[in-house]
PDB file of C-alpha atoms in Angstrom:
ATOM      1  CA  MET A 803      23.592  -8.737  -1.743  1.00  0.00           C
ATOM      2  CA  ARG A 804      21.556 -10.254  -4.402  1.00  0.00           C
ATOM      3  CA  ILE A 805      17.991  -8.977  -4.904  1.00  0.00           C
ATOM      4  CA  ILE A 806      16.105 -11.232  -7.376  1.00  0.00           C
ATOM      5  CA  PRO A 807      12.609 -10.033  -8.520  1.00  0.00           C
ATOM      6  CA  ILE A 808      10.021 -12.560  -9.230  1.00  0.00           C
ATOM      7  CA  SER A 809       6.813 -11.505 -11.109  1.00  0.00           C
ATOM      8  CA  VAL A 810       3.753 -13.139  -9.601  1.00  0.00           C
ATOM      9  CA  PRO A 811       0.193 -12.882 -11.313  1.00  0.00           C
ATOM     10  CA  THR A 812      -2.602 -11.412  -9.389  1.00  0.00           C
ATOM     11  CA  PRO A 813      -6.471 -11.580 -10.084  1.00  0.00           C
ATOM     12  CA  PHE A 814      -6.514  -7.663  -9.820  1.00  0.00           C
ATOM     13  CA  TYR A 815      -6.623  -4.932 -12.373  1.00  0.00           C
ATOM     14  CA  VAL A 816      -3.145  -3.682 -11.350  1.00  0.00           C
ATOM     15  CA  GLY A 817      -1.697  -6.933 -12.922  1.00  0.00           C
ATOM     16  CA  PRO A 818       1.407  -8.900 -11.621  1.00  0.00           C
ATOM     17  CA  VAL A 819       2.997  -8.084  -8.400  1.00  0.00           C
ATOM     18  CA  ASN A 820       6.862  -7.940  -7.696  1.00  0.00           C
ATOM     19  CA  VAL A 821       7.954 -10.216  -5.002  1.00  0.00           C
ATOM     20  CA  TYR A 822      11.856  -9.685  -4.214  1.00  0.00           C
ATOM     21  CA  LEU A 823      13.926 -12.516  -3.023  1.00  0.00           C
ATOM     22  CA  ILE A 824      16.989 -11.607  -1.033  1.00  0.00           C
ATOM     23  CA  ALA A 825      19.354 -14.375  -1.635  1.00  0.00           C
ATOM     24  CA  GLU A 826      21.332 -13.952   1.405  1.00  0.00           C
ATOM     25  CA  ASP A 827      21.515 -15.763   4.655  1.00  0.00           C
ATOM     26  CA  PRO A 828      18.800 -15.544   6.161  1.00  0.00           C
ATOM     27  CA  VAL A 829      16.849 -16.088   2.964  1.00  0.00           C
ATOM     28  CA  THR A 830      14.204 -13.374   2.823  1.00  0.00           C
ATOM     29  CA  LEU A 831      11.265 -12.716   0.677  1.00  0.00           C
ATOM     30  CA  VAL A 832       9.820  -9.145   0.515  1.00  0.00           C
ATOM     31  CA  ASP A 833       6.059  -9.586  -0.258  1.00  0.00           C
ATOM     32  CA  THR A 834       4.399 -12.687  -1.204  1.00  0.00           C
ATOM     33  CA  GLY A 835       1.745 -12.323  -3.838  1.00  0.00           C
ATOM     34  CA  PRO A 836      -1.870 -13.144  -3.303  1.00  0.00           C
ATOM     35  CA  LYS A 837      -3.284 -16.441  -2.105  1.00  0.00           C
ATOM     36  CA  THR A 838      -4.002 -18.161  -5.469  1.00  0.00           C
ATOM     37  CA  LYS A 839      -2.824 -21.314  -6.885  1.00  0.00           C
ATOM     38  CA  GLU A 840      -1.234 -19.516  -9.841  1.00  0.00           C
ATOM     39  CA  ALA A 841       0.645 -17.161  -7.632  1.00  0.00           C
ATOM     40  CA  LEU A 842       2.063 -19.832  -5.446  1.00  0.00           C
ATOM     41  CA  GLU A 843       3.276 -21.758  -8.614  1.00  0.00           C
ATOM     42  CA  ALA A 844       4.902 -18.562 -10.087  1.00  0.00           C
ATOM     43  CA  LEU A 845       6.676 -18.057  -6.738  1.00  0.00           C
ATOM     44  CA  ARG A 846       7.833 -21.493  -6.548  1.00  0.00           C
ATOM     45  CA  GLU A 847       9.133 -21.424  -9.980  1.00  0.00           C
ATOM     46  CA  GLY A 848      10.985 -18.106  -9.221  1.00  0.00           C
ATOM     47  CA  LEU A 849      12.566 -19.708  -6.229  1.00  0.00           C
ATOM     48  CA  ARG A 850      13.518 -22.762  -8.124  1.00  0.00           C
ATOM     49  CA  ARG A 851      15.317 -20.826 -10.640  1.00  0.00           C
ATOM     50  CA  ALA A 852      17.407 -18.983  -8.061  1.00  0.00           C
ATOM     51  CA  ARG A 853      18.068 -22.399  -6.717  1.00  0.00           C
ATOM     52  CA  PHE A 854      15.827 -22.115  -3.545  1.00  0.00           C
ATOM     53  CA  ARG A 855      12.847 -23.734  -2.194  1.00  0.00           C
ATOM     54  CA  VAL A 856      10.136 -22.130   0.124  1.00  0.00           C
ATOM     55  CA  SER A 857      11.477 -24.188   2.952  1.00  0.00           C
ATOM     56  CA  ASP A 858      14.638 -22.207   2.743  1.00  0.00           C
ATOM     57  CA  VAL A 859      12.868 -18.965   3.396  1.00  0.00           C
ATOM     58  CA  ARG A 860      13.715 -17.704   6.842  1.00  0.00           C
ATOM     59  CA  ARG A 861      12.019 -14.468   6.739  1.00  0.00           C
ATOM     60  CA  ILE A 862       9.084 -12.603   5.158  1.00  0.00           C
ATOM     61  CA  VAL A 863       9.105  -8.840   5.181  1.00  0.00           C
ATOM     62  CA  LEU A 864       5.943  -7.029   3.963  1.00  0.00           C
ATOM     63  CA  THR A 865       6.000  -3.747   2.428  1.00  0.00           C
ATOM     64  CA  HIS A 866       2.351  -3.468   3.319  1.00  0.00           C
ATOM     65  CA  ALA A 867      -0.636  -5.593   4.012  1.00  0.00           C
ATOM     66  CA  HIS A 868      -2.822  -5.462   0.769  1.00  0.00           C
ATOM     67  CA  GLU A 869      -3.794  -8.875  -0.460  1.00  0.00           C
ATOM     68  CA  ASP A 870      -1.745  -8.793  -3.553  1.00  0.00           C
ATOM     69  CA  HIS A 871       1.294  -8.282  -1.580  1.00  0.00           C
ATOM     70  CA  CYS A 872       0.602 -10.299   1.799  1.00  0.00           C
ATOM     71  CA  GLY A 873      -1.750 -13.016   0.689  1.00  0.00           C
ATOM     72  CA  LEU A 874       0.454 -15.933   0.816  1.00  0.00           C
ATOM     73  CA  ALA A 875       2.430 -14.847   3.949  1.00  0.00           C
ATOM     74  CA  LYS A 876       0.653 -17.204   6.445  1.00  0.00           C
ATOM     75  CA  GLN A 877       0.910 -20.202   4.014  1.00  0.00           C
ATOM     76  CA  LEU A 878       4.700 -19.608   3.169  1.00  0.00           C
ATOM     77  CA  ARG A 879       5.300 -19.132   6.968  1.00  0.00           C
ATOM     78  CA  ASP A 880       3.800 -22.480   7.814  1.00  0.00           C
ATOM     79  CA  GLU A 881       5.599 -24.186   4.911  1.00  0.00           C
ATOM     80  CA  ALA A 882       8.932 -22.705   5.701  1.00  0.00           C
ATOM     81  CA  LYS A 883       8.591 -24.201   9.188  1.00  0.00           C
ATOM     82  CA  ASP A 884       7.628 -21.016  11.114  1.00  0.00           C
ATOM     83  CA  ALA A 885       9.680 -18.454   8.878  1.00  0.00           C
ATOM     84  CA  GLU A 886       9.449 -14.915  10.652  1.00  0.00           C
ATOM     85  CA  VAL A 887       7.102 -12.437   9.250  1.00  0.00           C
ATOM     86  CA  PHE A 888       7.488  -8.893   9.755  1.00  0.00           C
ATOM     87  CA  VAL A 889       5.082  -5.817   9.024  1.00  0.00           C
ATOM     88  CA  HIS A 890       4.874  -2.245  10.118  1.00  0.00           C
ATOM     89  CA  GLY A 891       2.568  -1.731  13.402  1.00  0.00           C
ATOM     90  CA  TRP A 892       0.274   0.740  11.532  1.00  0.00           C
ATOM     91  CA  GLU A 893      -0.699  -1.899   9.198  1.00  0.00           C
ATOM     92  CA  THR A 894      -4.040  -3.949   9.780  1.00  0.00           C
ATOM     93  CA  GLY A 895      -4.734  -5.815   6.658  1.00  0.00           C
ATOM     94  CA  HIS A 896      -3.125  -8.929   7.623  1.00  0.00           C
ATOM     95  CA  ARG A 897      -4.654  -9.371  11.074  1.00  0.00           C
ATOM     96  CA  ALA A 898      -7.242 -11.654  12.291  1.00  0.00           C
ATOM     97  CA  GLY A 899     -10.199 -10.366  14.323  1.00  0.00           C
ATOM     98  CA  ARG A 900      -9.919  -6.959  12.702  1.00  0.00           C
ATOM     99  CA  LEU A 901     -12.520  -4.034  13.414  1.00  0.00           C
ATOM    100  CA  GLU A 902     -11.578  -2.157  10.376  1.00  0.00           C
ATOM    101  CA  TYR A 903     -14.899  -2.819   8.487  1.00  0.00           C
ATOM    102  CA  ASP A 904     -16.781  -0.833  11.253  1.00  0.00           C
ATOM    103  CA  GLU A 905     -14.119   1.764  10.955  1.00  0.00           C
ATOM    104  CA  HIS A 906     -14.267   2.108   7.261  1.00  0.00           C
ATOM    105  CA  ARG A 907     -17.963   2.260   7.201  1.00  0.00           C
ATOM    106  CA  ALA A 908     -17.892   5.186   9.635  1.00  0.00           C
ATOM    107  CA  LEU A 909     -15.494   7.104   7.330  1.00  0.00           C
ATOM    108  CA  LEU A 910     -17.376   6.208   4.267  1.00  0.00           C
ATOM    109  CA  GLU A 911     -20.545   7.687   5.774  1.00  0.00           C
ATOM    110  CA  ARG A 912     -18.672  10.801   6.742  1.00  0.00           C
ATOM    111  CA  ALA A 913     -17.395  10.764   3.165  1.00  0.00           C
ATOM    112  CA  GLY A 914     -21.120  10.916   1.984  1.00  0.00           C
ATOM    113  CA  VAL A 915     -21.159   7.395   0.518  1.00  0.00           C
ATOM    114  CA  PRO A 916     -24.959   6.223   0.183  1.00  0.00           C
ATOM    115  CA  THR A 917     -25.877   3.240   2.482  1.00  0.00           C
ATOM    116  CA  GLY A 918     -26.446   0.870  -0.507  1.00  0.00           C
ATOM    117  CA  GLU A 919     -23.030   1.847  -1.895  1.00  0.00           C
ATOM    118  CA  ILE A 920     -21.275   1.001   1.401  1.00  0.00           C
ATOM    119  CA  ALA A 921     -23.076  -2.490   1.101  1.00  0.00           C
ATOM    120  CA  GLU A 922     -21.659  -3.100  -2.049  1.00  0.00           C
ATOM    121  CA  MET A 923     -18.288  -2.080  -1.071  1.00  0.00           C
ATOM    122  CA  ARG A 924     -18.459  -4.293   1.772  1.00  0.00           C
ATOM    123  CA  ARG A 925     -19.404  -7.408  -0.552  1.00  0.00           C
ATOM    124  CA  MET A 926     -16.497  -6.521  -2.696  1.00  0.00           C
ATOM    125  CA  TYR A 927     -14.268  -6.227   0.344  1.00  0.00           C
ATOM    126  CA  GLU A 928     -15.284  -9.707   1.382  1.00  0.00           C
ATOM    127  CA  GLY A 929     -14.546 -10.973  -2.224  1.00  0.00           C
ATOM    128  CA  VAL A 930     -11.148  -9.521  -1.931  1.00  0.00           C
ATOM    129  CA  ARG A 931     -10.319 -10.994   1.398  1.00  0.00           C
ATOM    130  CA  ARG A 932     -10.432 -14.596   0.019  1.00  0.00           C
ATOM    131  CA  TYR A 933      -6.933 -13.732  -1.486  1.00  0.00           C
ATOM    132  CA  ALA A 934      -5.324 -13.589   1.855  1.00  0.00           C
ATOM    133  CA  ASP A 935      -5.076 -15.601   5.001  1.00  0.00           C
ATOM    134  CA  ALA A 936      -4.986 -13.615   8.223  1.00  0.00           C
ATOM    135  CA  LEU A 937      -2.283 -13.916  10.574  1.00  0.00           C
ATOM    136  CA  GLU A 938      -2.634 -13.985  14.476  1.00  0.00           C
ATOM    137  CA  ASP A 939      -0.857 -11.582  16.448  1.00  0.00           C
ATOM    138  CA  HIS A 940       1.760 -14.042  17.634  1.00  0.00           C
ATOM    139  CA  GLU A 941       2.468 -14.897  13.862  1.00  0.00           C
ATOM    140  CA  HIS A 942       4.207 -11.767  12.907  1.00  0.00           C
ATOM    141  CA  ALA A 943       6.460  -9.197  14.467  1.00  0.00           C
ATOM    142  CA  GLU A 944       6.690  -5.530  14.031  1.00  0.00           C
ATOM    143  CA  LEU A 945       8.881  -3.345  11.734  1.00  0.00           C
ATOM    144  CA  PHE A 946      10.290  -0.134  13.049  1.00  0.00           C
ATOM    145  CA  ASP A 947      11.439   2.811  11.171  1.00  0.00           C
ATOM    146  CA  GLU A 948      15.339   3.118  10.808  1.00  0.00           C
ATOM    147  CA  GLU A 949      15.813  -0.486  12.174  1.00  0.00           C
ATOM    148  CA  GLU A 950      18.360  -2.664  10.212  1.00  0.00           C
ATOM    149  CA  ILE A 951      17.339  -5.947   8.737  1.00  0.00           C
ATOM    150  CA  ALA A 952      20.682  -7.778   8.789  1.00  0.00           C
ATOM    151  CA  PHE A 953      22.032 -10.435   6.525  1.00  0.00           C
ATOM    152  CA  GLU A 954      25.373 -12.390   6.304  1.00  0.00           C
ATOM    153  CA  ARG A 955      26.499  -9.614   3.910  1.00  0.00           C
ATOM    154  CA  GLY A 956      24.975  -6.357   4.223  1.00  0.00           C
ATOM    155  CA  SER A 957      21.608  -5.113   5.428  1.00  0.00           C
ATOM    156  CA  LEU A 958      18.437  -3.245   4.497  1.00  0.00           C
ATOM    157  CA  ARG A 959      17.252  -0.171   6.470  1.00  0.00           C
ATOM    158  CA  VAL A 960      13.585   0.020   7.088  1.00  0.00           C
ATOM    159  CA  VAL A 961      12.160   3.479   5.675  1.00  0.00           C
ATOM    160  CA  HIS A 962       8.602   4.045   7.010  1.00  0.00           C
ATOM    161  CA  THR A 963       6.887   5.506   3.921  1.00  0.00           C
ATOM    162  CA  PRO A 964       3.075   6.045   4.695  1.00  0.00           C
ATOM    163  CA  GLY A 965       0.689   7.212   2.237  1.00  0.00           C
ATOM    164  CA  HIS A 966      -0.541   4.360   0.040  1.00  0.00           C
ATOM    165  CA  THR A 967      -1.302   2.781   3.623  1.00  0.00           C
ATOM    166  CA  PRO A 968      -0.433   4.071   7.015  1.00  0.00           C
ATOM    167  CA  GLY A 969       2.281   1.335   7.669  1.00  0.00           C
ATOM    168  CA  SER A 970       3.893   1.406   4.094  1.00  0.00           C
ATOM    169  CA  CYS A 971       7.368   0.548   4.350  1.00  0.00           C
ATOM    170  CA  SER A 972      10.442   0.766   1.993  1.00  0.00           C
ATOM    171  CA  PHE A 973      13.817  -0.948   2.336  1.00  0.00           C
ATOM    172  CA  LEU A 974      17.153   0.754   1.659  1.00  0.00           C
ATOM    173  CA  ARG A 975      20.521  -0.937   0.725  1.00  0.00           C
ATOM    174  CA  GLU A 976      22.758   1.898   1.881  1.00  0.00           C
ATOM    175  CA  ALA A 977      25.872   0.420   0.112  1.00  0.00           C
ATOM    176  CA  ASP A 978      24.611   1.380  -3.403  1.00  0.00           C
ATOM    177  CA  ARG A 979      21.207   3.163  -2.545  1.00  0.00           C
ATOM    178  CA  THR A 980      19.199   0.421  -3.976  1.00  0.00           C
ATOM    179  CA  LEU A 981      15.488   0.814  -2.677  1.00  0.00           C
ATOM    180  CA  ILE A 982      12.674  -1.659  -2.612  1.00  0.00           C
ATOM    181  CA  ALA A 983       9.656   0.603  -2.355  1.00  0.00           C
ATOM    182  CA  GLY A 984       6.540  -1.546  -2.677  1.00  0.00           C
ATOM    183  CA  ASP A 985       3.603   0.459  -3.912  1.00  0.00           C
ATOM    184  CA  CYS A 986       5.012   3.764  -2.777  1.00  0.00           C
ATOM    185  CA  VAL A 987       6.959   4.123  -5.923  1.00  0.00           C
ATOM    186  CA  LEU A 988       5.489   2.703  -9.324  1.00  0.00           C
ATOM    187  CA  LYS A 989       6.931   3.602 -12.796  1.00  0.00           C
ATOM    188  CA  ARG A 990       3.819   3.714 -14.800  1.00  0.00           C
ATOM    189  CA  ILE A 991       1.091   4.759 -12.306  1.00  0.00           C
ATOM    190  CA  THR A 992       0.515   7.028  -9.344  1.00  0.00           C
ATOM    191  CA  PRO A 993      -0.306   4.793  -6.304  1.00  0.00           C
ATOM    192  CA  ASN A 994      -3.835   5.401  -4.764  1.00  0.00           C
ATOM    193  CA  PRO A 995      -3.992   7.061  -1.343  1.00  0.00           C
ATOM    194  CA  VAL A 996      -6.183   4.396   0.218  1.00  0.00           C
ATOM    195  CA  LEU A 997      -8.887   5.413   2.603  1.00  0.00           C
ATOM    196  CA  SER A 998      -7.894   4.135   6.014  1.00  0.00           C
ATOM    197  CA  PRO A 999      -8.683   4.818   9.603  1.00  0.00           C
ATOM    198  CA  ASP A1000      -5.837   6.936  11.492  1.00  0.00           C
ATOM    199  CA  PRO A1001      -3.613   4.408  13.245  1.00  0.00           C
ATOM    200  CA  ILE A1002      -3.453   6.774  16.196  1.00  0.00           C
ATOM    201  CA  ASP A1003      -7.020   7.617  16.352  1.00  0.00           C
ATOM    202  CA  PRO A1004      -9.294   5.023  14.286  1.00  0.00           C
ATOM    203  CA  THR A1005     -12.273   7.438  14.369  1.00  0.00           C
ATOM    204  CA  ARG A1006     -10.443   9.912  12.242  1.00  0.00           C
ATOM    205  CA  ARG A1007      -9.397   9.415   8.563  1.00  0.00           C
ATOM    206  CA  PHE A1008      -5.612   8.906   7.913  1.00  0.00           C
ATOM    207  CA  HIS A1009      -4.288  11.882   6.025  1.00  0.00           C
ATOM    208  CA  SER A1010      -2.920   9.832   3.303  1.00  0.00           C
ATOM    209  CA  LEU A1011      -1.882  12.268   0.634  1.00  0.00           C
ATOM    210  CA  ALA A1012      -0.129  14.717   2.928  1.00  0.00           C
ATOM    211  CA  GLU A1013       1.743  11.772   4.313  1.00  0.00           C
ATOM    212  CA  TYR A1014       2.667  10.471   1.020  1.00  0.00           C
ATOM    213  CA  LEU A1015       4.125  13.659  -0.163  1.00  0.00           C
ATOM    214  CA  VAL A1016       6.240  13.646   2.807  1.00  0.00           C
ATOM    215  CA  SER A1017       7.389  10.141   2.036  1.00  0.00           C
ATOM    216  CA  LEU A1018       8.259  10.893  -1.564  1.00  0.00           C
ATOM    217  CA  ALA A1019      10.239  13.697  -0.257  1.00  0.00           C
ATOM    218  CA  ARG A1020      12.013  11.491   2.251  1.00  0.00           C
ATOM    219  CA  LEU A1021      12.876   8.988  -0.372  1.00  0.00           C
ATOM    220  CA  ARG A1022      14.392  11.864  -2.551  1.00  0.00           C
ATOM    221  CA  SER A1023      16.607  12.806   0.314  1.00  0.00           C
ATOM    222  CA  LEU A1024      18.107   9.269   0.114  1.00  0.00           C
ATOM    223  CA  SER A1025      19.105   9.841  -3.368  1.00  0.00           C
ATOM    224  CA  PRO A1026      18.008   6.157  -4.593  1.00  0.00           C
ATOM    225  CA  THR A1027      20.055   4.997  -7.768  1.00  0.00           C
ATOM    226  CA  LEU A1028      17.630   1.986  -8.435  1.00  0.00           C
ATOM    227  CA  VAL A1029      14.063   1.422  -7.093  1.00  0.00           C
ATOM    228  CA  TYR A1030      12.175  -1.773  -7.141  1.00  0.00           C
ATOM    229  CA  GLY A1031       8.499  -1.138  -7.068  1.00  0.00           C
ATOM    230  CA  GLY A1032       5.692  -3.321  -6.166  1.00  0.00           C
ATOM    231  CA  HIS A1033       4.488  -3.442  -9.825  1.00  0.00           C
ATOM    232  CA  GLY A1034       6.039  -3.002 -13.113  1.00  0.00           C
ATOM    233  CA  ASP A1035       9.555  -1.921 -14.099  1.00  0.00           C
ATOM    234  CA  VAL A1036      12.574  -0.876 -11.964  1.00  0.00           C
ATOM    235  CA  VAL A1037      12.853   3.022 -11.629  1.00  0.00           C
ATOM    236  CA  GLU A1038      16.327   4.368 -12.565  1.00  0.00           C
ATOM    237  CA  ASP A1039      15.664   8.135 -12.493  1.00  0.00           C
ATOM    238  CA  TYR A1040      13.782   8.629  -9.134  1.00  0.00           C
ATOM    239  CA  GLU A1041      14.326  12.513  -9.553  1.00  0.00           C
ATOM    240  CA  GLU A1042      12.184  12.668 -12.661  1.00  0.00           C
ATOM    241  CA  LEU A1043       9.524  10.357 -11.182  1.00  0.00           C
ATOM    242  CA  PHE A1044       9.443  12.394  -8.031  1.00  0.00           C
ATOM    243  CA  HIS A1045       8.808  15.526 -10.105  1.00  0.00           C
ATOM    244  CA  ARG A1046       6.288  13.825 -12.278  1.00  0.00           C
ATOM    245  CA  TYR A1047       4.250  12.672  -9.142  1.00  0.00           C
ATOM    246  CA  VAL A1048       4.121  16.061  -7.557  1.00  0.00           C
ATOM    247  CA  ARG A1049       3.083  17.604 -10.576  1.00  0.00           C
ATOM    248  CA  ALA A1050       0.205  15.020 -11.030  1.00  0.00           C
ATOM    249  CA  ILE A1051      -0.836  15.495  -7.504  1.00  0.00           C
ATOM    250  CA  GLY A1052      -0.849  19.238  -7.960  1.00  0.00           C
ATOM    251  CA  GLU A1053      -2.848  19.075 -11.045  1.00  0.00           C
ATOM    252  CA  ARG A1054      -5.560  16.882  -9.488  1.00  0.00           C
ATOM    253  CA  GLN A1055      -5.494  19.277  -6.599  1.00  0.00           C
ATOM    254  CA  THR A1056      -6.740  22.120  -8.843  1.00  0.00           C
ATOM    255  CA  GLU A1057      -9.334  19.832 -10.673  1.00  0.00           C
ATOM    256  CA  VAL A1058     -10.644  18.555  -7.334  1.00  0.00           C
ATOM    257  CA  VAL A1059     -11.050  22.203  -5.883  1.00  0.00           C
ATOM    258  CA  GLY A1060     -12.592  23.328  -9.202  1.00  0.00           C
ATOM    259  CA  LEU A1061     -15.193  20.842  -8.838  1.00  0.00           C
ATOM    260  CA  ILE A1062     -16.677  22.209  -5.587  1.00  0.00           C
ATOM    261  CA  PRO A1063     -19.861  24.036  -6.213  1.00  0.00           C
ATOM    262  CA  LYS A1064     -21.092  26.898  -4.089  1.00  0.00           C
ATOM    263  CA  THR A1065     -23.571  24.707  -2.368  1.00  0.00           C
ATOM    264  CA  GLY A1066     -20.668  22.319  -1.324  1.00  0.00           C
ATOM    265  CA  ALA A1067     -19.725  18.772  -2.060  1.00  0.00           C
ATOM    266  CA  THR A1068     -18.857  15.414  -0.400  1.00  0.00           C
ATOM    267  CA  ALA A1069     -15.940  13.053  -1.205  1.00  0.00           C
ATOM    268  CA  TRP A1070     -18.510  10.925  -2.698  1.00  0.00           C
ATOM    269  CA  ASP A1071     -19.872  13.757  -4.994  1.00  0.00           C
ATOM    270  CA  VAL A1072     -16.290  14.646  -6.045  1.00  0.00           C
ATOM    271  CA  SER A1073     -15.490  10.883  -6.849  1.00  0.00           C
ATOM    272  CA  LEU A1074     -18.483  10.616  -9.251  1.00  0.00           C
ATOM    273  CA  GLU A1075     -17.194  13.855 -10.963  1.00  0.00           C
ATOM    274  CA  LEU A1076     -13.544  12.496 -11.067  1.00  0.00           C
ATOM    275  CA  PHE A1077     -14.408   8.914 -12.007  1.00  0.00           C
ATOM    276  CA  PRO A1078     -17.899   8.674 -13.451  1.00  0.00           C
ATOM    277  CA  GLY A1079     -17.475   5.216 -14.798  1.00  0.00           C
ATOM    278  CA  ALA A1080     -15.614   3.658 -11.932  1.00  0.00           C
ATOM    279  CA  ASP A1081     -17.297   0.390 -10.810  1.00  0.00           C
ATOM    280  CA  ASP A1082     -16.425  -2.411  -8.369  1.00  0.00           C
ATOM    281  CA  VAL A1083     -13.246  -1.898  -6.317  1.00  0.00           C
ATOM    282  CA  HIS A1084     -12.573   1.383  -8.400  1.00  0.00           C
ATOM    283  CA  ARG A1085     -15.586   2.904  -6.629  1.00  0.00           C
ATOM    284  CA  PHE A1086     -13.867   2.699  -3.239  1.00  0.00           C
ATOM    285  CA  LEU A1087     -10.600   3.643  -4.907  1.00  0.00           C
ATOM    286  CA  ALA A1088     -12.323   6.775  -6.447  1.00  0.00           C
ATOM    287  CA  VAL A1089     -13.666   7.852  -3.003  1.00  0.00           C
ATOM    288  CA  SER A1090     -10.247   7.157  -1.461  1.00  0.00           C
ATOM    289  CA  GLU A1091      -8.531   9.488  -3.989  1.00  0.00           C
ATOM    290  CA  ALA A1092     -11.373  12.337  -3.629  1.00  0.00           C
ATOM    291  CA  ALA A1093     -11.164  12.262   0.236  1.00  0.00           C
ATOM    292  CA  ALA A1094      -7.352  12.242   0.155  1.00  0.00           C
ATOM    293  CA  HIS A1095      -7.232  15.430  -2.036  1.00  0.00           C
ATOM    294  CA  LEU A1096     -10.006  17.220  -0.151  1.00  0.00           C
ATOM    295  CA  ASP A1097      -8.239  16.614   3.078  1.00  0.00           C
ATOM    296  CA  LEU A1098      -5.059  18.132   1.549  1.00  0.00           C
ATOM    297  CA  ALA A1099      -6.787  20.998   0.121  1.00  0.00           C
ATOM    298  CA  HIS A1100      -8.602  21.628   3.571  1.00  0.00           C
ATOM    299  CA  ALA A1101      -5.124  21.412   5.322  1.00  0.00           C
ATOM    300  CA  GLU A1102      -3.656  24.069   2.879  1.00  0.00           C
ATOM    301  CA  GLY A1103      -6.730  26.321   3.265  1.00  0.00           C
ATOM    302  CA  LYS A1104      -8.099  26.057  -0.290  1.00  0.00           C
ATOM    303  CA  LEU A1105     -11.270  24.548   1.179  1.00  0.00           C
ATOM    304  CA  ALA A1106     -13.460  24.760   4.160  1.00  0.00           C
ATOM    305  CA  VAL A1107     -15.361  21.637   5.665  1.00  0.00           C
ATOM    306  CA  GLU A1108     -18.292  21.356   7.978  1.00  0.00           C
ATOM    307  CA  LEU A1109     -20.228  18.292   9.298  1.00  0.00           C
ATOM    308  CA  ASN A1110     -23.620  18.176   7.935  1.00  0.00           C
ATOM    309  CA  ALA A1111     -26.055  15.329   9.020  1.00  0.00           C
ATOM    310  CA  GLY A1112     -22.991  13.251   9.656  1.00  0.00           C
ATOM    311  CA  ARG A1113     -21.320  13.952   6.314  1.00  0.00           C
ATOM    312  CA  GLU A1114     -18.295  16.119   5.424  1.00  0.00           C
ATOM    313  CA  VAL A1115     -19.383  18.871   3.215  1.00  0.00           C
ATOM    314  CA  TYR A1116     -16.478  20.809   1.647  1.00  0.00           C
ATOM    315  CA  ARG A1117     -16.771  24.443   0.342  1.00  0.00           C
ATOM    316  CA  LYS A1118     -14.617  27.119  -0.958  1.00  0.00           C
ATOM    317  CA  PRO A1119     -13.837  29.677   1.792  1.00  0.00           C
TER     318      PRO A1119
END
């Protein structure tokens, strides 16, 4: 099985995204890049160098539904004459007619984010959405954990790895334990546990960091030899990276708990202490990280939480 990385530019701070061409029948793309002229040109050039065209693509498989990974899915699907698009059922970012803004607003209010800041985040969100075309329900199919994505030679096994998003998926080639991991595993940075509604009960916050730690351990149990991430270089020593991730999360946990005063604090308060200079999209990511660590600290008994005037206030027990 030939897995060919194609680096595609993005307009985001994270930099280029890695799209993976599976050069086997049926020809498959794992992720697509954002909906920009530059990204589409880079993707076409990457396909051309591998002696393919967009019209050869039969499947598009998404690791998750953030704009830098799914933005071109609809356009490529249409150009490739209805290539199949697959994404996990817990993802929402690719869908048309979503209600997630209302759900996110409620979560941000509970996290203590001021009304004006929520409005700014809404404007930011609307700006980011232009980098992806929404897919109607009939335009994509669902990925399921442990299912096999079959090719003429070999297959990829779906490994549901929630954390960065609820429906984040990785794909394992069992023959040599090669893994395509999207944003679950990144060599140079620790993925952000993005604030999301729980897919089972959207009125609650998805416990992203606890789920992410389970996902990291699950990938470790697979003993991957080579990991293709969503951004940056390949990972050749997952064991070392696993321990680095766990250590970094533990250190941040200690920092977050130490920031809680006797009077208590919200996730918004903690985010301002952790990332005082955050602006634009990074404000939302800062709140996401703070909320995720507070959830984990509460689950482990390090903090207590109470609802005060609609806001979650955390205190040391």
